[in-house]
Amino acid sequence: MAGNTFGNVFRITTWGESHGPAVGVVIDGAIPGIAITAEEIQKELDRRKPGQSDVSTSRKESDTVEILSGVFEGKTTGTPISLLIRNTDQNSSSYDDLRDTPRPGHADFGYAEKYGIRDHRGGGRSSGRETAARVAAGAVAKKILTQYGIEVVCHTVQIGKVCADSAIISQFSFDEIKENIETNPVRCADSETAAKMEAEILAAKEKGDSVGGIVEGLIRGVPAGLGEPVFDKLDADLAKAIMSIGAVKGFEIGGGFDAAACCGSEFNDAFEINSENGRIKTVTNNAGGILGGISTGETIRFRAAIKPTPSVSTVQKTVNLKDMTETEIVISGRHDPVIAPRFVPVGEAMAAIVILDHLMRNEALHLSIQK
Amino acid sequence: MAGNTFGNVFRITTWGESHGPAVGVVIDGAIPGIAITAEEIQKELDRRKPGQSDVSTSRKESDTVEILSGVFEGKTTGTPISLLIRNTDQNSSSYDDLRDTPRPGHADFGYAEKYGIRDHRGGGRSSGRETAARVAAGAVAKKILTQYGIEVVCHTVQIGKVCADSAIISQFSFDEIKENIETNPVRCADSETAAKMEAEILAAKEKGDSVGGIVEGLIRGVPAGLGEPVFDKLDADLAKAIMSIGAVKGFEIGGGFDAAACCGSEFNDAFEINSENGRIKTVTNNAGGILGGISTGETIRFRAAIKPTPSVSTVQKTVNLKDMTETEIVISGRHDPVIAPRFVPVGEAMAAIVILDHLMRNEALHLSIQK
Amino acid sequence: MAGNTFGNVFRITTWGESHGPAVGVVIDGAIPGIAITAEEIQKELDRRKPGQSDVSTSRKESDTVEILSGVFEGKTTGTPISLLIRNTDQNSSSYDDLRDTPRPGHADFGYAEKYGIRDHRGGGRSSGRETAARVAAGAVAKKILTQYGIEVVCHTVQIGKVCADSAIISQFSFDEIKENIETNPVRCADSETAAKMEAEILAAKEKGDSVGGIVEGLIRGVPAGLGEPVFDKLDADLAKAIMSIGAVKGFEIGGGFDAAACCGSEFNDAFEINSENGRIKTVTNNAGGILGGISTGETIRFRAAIKPTPSVSTVQKTVNLKDMTETEIVISGRHDPVIAPRFVPVGEAMAAIVILDHLMRNEALHLSIQK
Amino acid sequence: MAGNTFGNVFRITTWGESHGPAVGVVIDGAIPGIAITAEEIQKELDRRKPGQSDVSTSRKESDTVEILSGVFEGKTTGTPISLLIRNTDQNSSSYDDLRDTPRPGHADFGYAEKYGIRDHRGGGRSSGRETAARVAAGAVAKKILTQYGIEVVCHTVQIGKVCADSAIISQFSFDEIKENIETNPVRCADSETAAKMEAEILAAKEKGDSVGGIVEGLIRGVPAGLGEPVFDKLDADLAKAIMSIGAVKGFEIGGGFDAAACCGSEFNDAFEINSENGRIKTVTNNAGGILGGISTGETIRFRAAIKPTPSVSTVQKTVNLKDMTETEIVISGRHDPVIAPRFVPVGEAMAAIVILDHLMRNEALHLSIQK
């Protein structure tokens, strides 16, 4: 059972290789009657596309999306939405010498072992290029979610050794974060920190090296009650969605790893009545908006740890898979010196897909209430 | 679509409430012809059961498992294995006052919002008691995996503010860790650290409080090639499996969150030839045994952050769901002052299930090779 | 990927062997807040249980159901419902000589080839006894469906060479059919035909032989719009559900095989306005209530062809699997001379499960409408 | 949960509307290393494409397939195979007056009720055009199956009132049937009967009417042991696959509905040893190659009842969905006067997909044997 489908009720299937003719996605289960245009999807793709600044690869891809089905007279019909993105800038020749020598830190070795055959050009299926399909599908999910008052934003909180001060970040509203991250190439909510992050990246880039980072995700407007225990808990599905993005090495919800050093009396979020709307809320939000796998109505907050780009230009030890000898490799080609900033739209896309999927799953259960 | 089933080829469905007649699991997809006894399953259940030491709840449950199907003359038949564990020590009366007042840090509020009705006794379905069913299923998975030379162990590396020194832990072999954790109630591989952890727990317990912790998991013997990109990556599925266990707030694979501060040139694991067996290995293992979502053949290493037990005996602010007023709650009953040590067998069970599921999924794909 | 789970949103997993300790089912996805009692489930089980008349086996099973989870204070909670039925009358010794000699017409040979090991006693997992679990789950589905005004009935229309005259049957209302079938052991809506069917069965029984039959299913009250093209069409899922019941060799919807000889101009069902309620209906119902895989609002009508019981007492040719020699077999034990009458509650159960599952699936899609 | 995906291990997702830009399919789970070309897929598409003879529609579609992913240097890589077929002959204007008036016998009404919005042009998603995607995927499945010695053929056995004599048909070998059906436009194995069938169709066509038919499917070379009881029985999954094709109203396996009138002593297939190869076979094959839901190793034989094309040129009664009035409709456009002959490649495709999916599912289970 291969694994190129994600989601249960809102379900996406991505396909395509980095240097094949195209990448794309089929969305099954989109709610009918939602207005959506190619332009709206394109806007999200443009946020992900390469060549946007000096902290990203110089590979140029227009990443133009074509809607092939499921939309009629500008509205979703409830039938599968097929989205196609042609690959245009395929400089395949630079990968010729990588056919039998797996790059350290890349998926090459695993694919060779698993399938016995692989499209080695640009990482083939394991290329970050596959995430364009996710972003396209995520654009549809985001559009639907806005109808229900739900929004997702991701922002960079650490690049290499430069961390955004949480005291500063917590002063920004959700809307400010959304706005601020589009004003700098690292997608950090605080411009001063952003400048330091950019310097950190360029310093690494100059040495032909790369840096890691941490991205935080916020989801607001999620009603209480989403998540399907005991296995398809909302945080478990978010963890899977985020960890399925290449280069992610860790996932936290709410307090995350810091919870280990806490006492129950300090970590628990007390309940109170929101005097403004008479609804139940929690005083603090160490839970990150999810308790027992079910949303509480508070803002969902998660973090993803992203490793440094494995493509570095230093000489690296590797092996030749054909003759099983040790050898060395120097990776040429055009690569991002950091992944986190371009991860932002991908993380948003996957989070939006998880939330919409659970919104629809929860709906099915509540048949009785609508009776 | 409810979420009480986990796995694709090796698939488990758990059921049962803390204070109902029983909890249990149905395993579908167990390989036929594997010898398994109730005693082998019981042994794993005994590692999880309450009342084992002064750092766990005083609730007594014999947790006796009964095999109801799928095993004939001592061997699996390939048909569903139904395992039943009767609940015996149900002191339900102590929960009477929790019917309408959700406990902070517990799933009570989410269940009330989601389902409109819930068995409030002992957390009902959201109780840690459900993990007994996971451990029973995990015992079957572990037994099958041993036939393929694959083993899983979890061990406690942090309790509250007491951290096991990684320099000390890394000196222990896989087998030593497996042995050592059974010699102390916190399941730490290092006995000296274990004593400090125990003291940390008892100090919190005395104050009616609780502490969090971190558990590391190791899986050895996994062949290269397991994992199904792009969504059902091996680490994504491990993340979901571990995050689906109550109280887990974070998941890391290999270098995890520390990867953020690293450079690519230091984080990449170079490939080399193992001179002993002529097979490819990596010099370091920052990847944690998984690259691009596919196992590399190295030991898989993950970590789970576990929050402090939410049941603390201090007075806590909460609300009454019926009349929507603010109120206070004092949680009586018998509770674990820490979750991590009892998490160990549950984490092992879920990890074993993920690995076996992927081993079988990978098998399906390789039809061509066996021809 | 084993196949003991059915349904997507309302999902059942059955387990158990004919001569093991018990059979049972776990239902995941039941709508919360529905009143259900063990007695209601028992009533359906009693319709299926053996030993009801001279046209069924003399095996006696009380088939007493126990609700182990998912129901609290008489109502479903939305968590998995586990139902247990202990096996009591296990006369296993009569199967000893069948260990290595597959019975013609039975699943024995396939199980031996597939799994390499099998519980040969009474057919093990392939026994009709497994359908008790389906009927128990179906009772829950039926109860939920009644809340939405949906009802299912199955009735016998052919036994051996005795066919119910469709002109007579079509005079009975849905309610009359439901009532009439409980007044005779063959579950035929027409008492006169029923007497002839009974005679047909007893004549076969006397010769140690068996007869086949055809059962028709009717589902009323299904709203227009259920079914998920292009693969999970409502009739495709009904076909699978019915064909998954042992001994079924054919499935028809509406006009069925007779459609082959029809012209389009006669087979098409014209649309008109129902003057009573102003809603759209069809003049005829050759479609059987489903067009393009989606319910039209008309009564759904299907038929199942059921083969004669393979257990006959005549001498039959078979082989010995151990020494691969040809041999003969005489089947002793207590067997039904006909399957159709006991198929009736099983067919109703499976049809109810399909309809409820699709009702819930359709709900998920219509999120937009409830906004 | 929408329903545009079929299969579990070999899994296809189709998309596209009759008059949208394209139709297509994503195949996930294809075995890696299998040689496949666009030409091989095209060959199957050409068997389905319209305009082949006077018994099919005069609509012209070149139906040219493009492989967008999953094939590298002429071989499958184990990653998703995306196949694209552009729509070229879209004469949409002829459908303008069908926007609000559902055609009798078509899916129009159900889609309108279900989704609230639909692409009405040429039936949109419910058009037979969608089956082009199935045939393309089926070509890949067929290619893989040939590596394992498994072959599928469908042939027409009834058109309107003209039935092929089973005594004549049974004289043809599997290979002869395969060859013969390509020599006449109705795809009947017997040329004399084919001529009568063609006349039957042309007579209906002349009157602006249409006829139904019955197609038989044969699958040879299937090893014993495929099928996953108790729900995913091989015949249950075949039934669903075939019933999911538009216009199919019935499905039979082996003896089918004739089984109802048989006695067990005549219907049972006795086992014997094949003296040629020493393997177990059955003397007769009333079971149709499947017992208890598991293949026996005999040729699998099924039949599908196909209704007459609903598009007839006579005046038909219908309703206007907008103003809820009764009205009349005359369907113009170019339509097939019969569906059965063009069903043949679609039925073969779906059967091939089911068999391959189960071959791979069975493989997963047999891990233990390969150890």
Coordinates of C-alpha atoms in Angstrom, one line a residue, chain B residues 1 9 29-32 34 147-148 356 359-360 363-368 370-371, chain D residues 1 9 29-32 34 147-148 356 359-360 363-368 370-371:
Chain B
M1 CA -15.3 8.8 10.2
V9 CA -2.1 -4.0 6.7
G29 CA -4.0 -8.8 9.4
A30 CA -1.8 -10.8 11.6
I31 CA 0.5 -13.1 9.6
P32 CA -0.7 -16.7 9.9
I34 CA 2.9 -17.4 14.2
Q147 CA 10.8 -13.5 13.8
Y148 CA 12.4 -10.9 11.6
L356 CA 5.2 -4.3 11.4
L359 CA 7.1 -4.3 6.8
M360 CA 3.9 -5.8 5.4
E363 CA 6.1 -6.6 1.1
A364 CA 3.1 -6.0 -1.1
L365 CA 5.1 -3.7 -3.4
H366 CA 7.8 -6.2 -4.0
L367 CA 5.7 -8.8 -5.7
S368 CA 7.9 -8.4 -8.8
Q370 CA 9.6 -12.6 -5.7
K371 CA 8.4 -13.7 -9.1
Chain D
M1 CA -16.0 10.8 2.0
V9 CA -2.8 -1.7 -2.6
G29 CA 1.0 1.3 -5.8
A30 CA 2.2 0.0 -9.2
I31 CA 5.0 -2.5 -8.7
P32 CA 8.3 -0.9 -9.6
I34 CA 7.7 -3.1 -14.9
Q147 CA 4.1 -11.0 -15.8
Y148 CA 2.3 -13.4 -13.5
L356 CA -3.9 -7.2 -9.1
L359 CA -2.6 -10.4 -5.6
M360 CA -0.7 -7.6 -3.8
E363 CA 1.5 -10.9 -0.8
A364 CA 1.5 -8.7 2.3
L365 CA 0.0 -11.5 4.4
H366 CA 2.6 -14.0 3.4
L367 CA 5.6 -12.3 4.9
S368 CA 6.1 -15.3 7.1
Q370 CA 9.2 -15.7 2.6
K371 CA 11.3 -15.5 5.7

